Amino acid sequence: MSKQFSDTNEQTPTRRIGSADAYSARIQEVMRYDKLRSSEYPLVMTILRAVRQGYTEERWQEEQKSLLKTLANQPTDKGTAHSDASNRYEQAVLSLKDLTLWPW
C-alpha cells in the first residue's frame, strides 16, 4: 500500500534553503544600494535565521521577544520613513516591507 502524504505548513529543507538563499540575495541587493539602515541590520539577520529554519512569524517573534520589546518601547526615528508609526518596531517592519525584506 502506498504512503499518503498530508499537506503541512512545514517546508522541506530544500525549499527552506531556497527561500533563505533568495532572502540573503535580497539583503545583499538592498545593502549594495545602501538602503538598509544599520539599525535594521540585526533585525534582518534574525529574520534570515528564521527563514532558514522555516519559522513562522509567530515563532520568530517568540524567539526575539526581548529585541522586539526593546524596539517597541523606543520612539520612532523622526528623520526616516514611516515616522508616523507608533514605535521603532512598527517603523522597522514598515521599512522592511518597503524593501521587500519582510518575508511573512
PDB file of C-alpha atoms in Angstrom, residues 35-103:
ATOM      1  CA  LYS A  35      19.079  51.194   1.520  1.00  0.00           C
ATOM      2  CA  LEU A  36      19.287  49.068   4.661  1.00  0.00           C
ATOM      3  CA  ARG A  37      19.823  51.172   7.757  1.00  0.00           C
ATOM      4  CA  SER A  38      22.483  49.881  10.109  1.00  0.00           C
ATOM      5  CA  SER A  39      19.936  49.876  12.941  1.00  0.00           C
ATOM      6  CA  GLU A  40      17.778  47.392  10.989  1.00  0.00           C
ATOM      7  CA  TYR A  41      20.622  45.028  10.118  1.00  0.00           C
ATOM      8  CA  PRO A  42      20.466  42.950  13.342  1.00  0.00           C
ATOM      9  CA  LEU A  43      16.718  42.534  12.894  1.00  0.00           C
ATOM     10  CA  VAL A  44      17.181  41.401   9.305  1.00  0.00           C
ATOM     11  CA  MET A  45      19.781  38.853  10.389  1.00  0.00           C
ATOM     12  CA  THR A  46      17.347  37.340  12.904  1.00  0.00           C
ATOM     13  CA  ILE A  47      14.770  37.143  10.120  1.00  0.00           C
ATOM     14  CA  LEU A  48      17.269  35.420   7.832  1.00  0.00           C
ATOM     15  CA  ARG A  49      17.903  32.827  10.513  1.00  0.00           C
ATOM     16  CA  ALA A  50      14.152  32.328  10.932  1.00  0.00           C
ATOM     17  CA  VAL A  51      13.711  31.899   7.173  1.00  0.00           C
ATOM     18  CA  ARG A  52      16.498  29.302   7.156  1.00  0.00           C
ATOM     19  CA  GLN A  53      14.748  27.431   9.958  1.00  0.00           C
ATOM     20  CA  GLY A  54      11.345  27.671   8.275  1.00  0.00           C
ATOM     21  CA  TYR A  55       9.845  29.566  11.207  1.00  0.00           C
ATOM     22  CA  THR A  56       6.516  31.299  11.151  1.00  0.00           C
ATOM     23  CA  GLU A  57       6.324  34.956  12.071  1.00  0.00           C
ATOM     24  CA  GLU A  58       4.886  33.962  15.443  1.00  0.00           C
ATOM     25  CA  ARG A  59       7.764  31.615  16.213  1.00  0.00           C
ATOM     26  CA  TRP A  60      10.291  34.276  15.185  1.00  0.00           C
ATOM     27  CA  GLN A  61       8.541  36.828  17.402  1.00  0.00           C
ATOM     28  CA  GLU A  62       8.626  34.419  20.323  1.00  0.00           C
ATOM     29  CA  GLU A  63      12.371  33.861  19.924  1.00  0.00           C
ATOM     30  CA  GLN A  64      13.067  37.583  19.502  1.00  0.00           C
ATOM     31  CA  LYS A  65      10.759  38.736  22.282  1.00  0.00           C
ATOM     32  CA  SER A  66      13.443  40.746  24.080  1.00  0.00           C
ATOM     33  CA  LEU A  67      14.659  42.539  20.950  1.00  0.00           C
ATOM     34  CA  LEU A  68      11.144  43.272  19.740  1.00  0.00           C
ATOM     35  CA  LYS A  69      10.089  44.561  23.155  1.00  0.00           C
ATOM     36  CA  THR A  70      13.083  46.901  23.190  1.00  0.00           C
ATOM     37  CA  LEU A  71      12.186  48.226  19.750  1.00  0.00           C
ATOM     38  CA  ALA A  72       8.510  48.569  20.674  1.00  0.00           C
ATOM     39  CA  ASN A  73       9.472  50.717  23.667  1.00  0.00           C
ATOM     40  CA  GLN A  74      11.541  53.131  21.574  1.00  0.00           C
ATOM     41  CA  PRO A  75      10.021  56.162  19.853  1.00  0.00           C
ATOM     42  CA  THR A  76      10.160  56.329  16.086  1.00  0.00           C
ATOM     43  CA  ASP A  77      13.114  57.851  14.290  1.00  0.00           C
ATOM     44  CA  LYS A  78      11.624  61.120  13.053  1.00  0.00           C
ATOM     45  CA  GLY A  79      14.299  61.548  10.396  1.00  0.00           C
ATOM     46  CA  THR A  80      13.371  58.451   8.391  1.00  0.00           C
ATOM     47  CA  ALA A  81      10.439  56.957   6.530  1.00  0.00           C
ATOM     48  CA  HIS A  82       7.350  55.901   8.451  1.00  0.00           C
ATOM     49  CA  SER A  83       7.967  58.367  11.253  1.00  0.00           C
ATOM     50  CA  ASP A  84       4.202  58.282  11.838  1.00  0.00           C
ATOM     51  CA  ALA A  85       4.488  54.694  13.142  1.00  0.00           C
ATOM     52  CA  SER A  86       3.672  54.165  16.795  1.00  0.00           C
ATOM     53  CA  ASN A  87       7.127  52.822  17.767  1.00  0.00           C
ATOM     54  CA  ARG A  88      10.503  51.784  16.382  1.00  0.00           C
ATOM     55  CA  TYR A  89       9.437  48.149  15.838  1.00  0.00           C
ATOM     56  CA  GLU A  90       6.457  49.142  13.716  1.00  0.00           C
ATOM     57  CA  GLN A  91       8.643  51.610  11.834  1.00  0.00           C
ATOM     58  CA  ALA A  92      11.237  48.906  11.123  1.00  0.00           C
ATOM     59  CA  VAL A  93       8.585  46.462   9.888  1.00  0.00           C
ATOM     60  CA  LEU A  94       7.131  49.057   7.538  1.00  0.00           C
ATOM     61  CA  SER A  95      10.599  49.921   6.233  1.00  0.00           C
ATOM     62  CA  LEU A  96      11.447  46.242   5.691  1.00  0.00           C
ATOM     63  CA  LYS A  97       8.164  45.764   3.843  1.00  0.00           C
ATOM     64  CA  ASP A  98       9.093  48.685   1.576  1.00  0.00           C
ATOM     65  CA  LEU A  99      12.396  46.952   0.831  1.00  0.00           C
ATOM     66  CA  THR A 100      10.635  43.585   0.332  1.00  0.00           C
ATOM     67  CA  LEU A 101      12.615  42.195   3.253  1.00  0.00           C
ATOM     68  CA  TRP A 102       9.594  41.184   5.301  1.00  0.00           C
ATOM     69  CA  PRO A 103       9.039  37.509   4.459  1.00  0.00           C
TER      70      PRO A 103
END
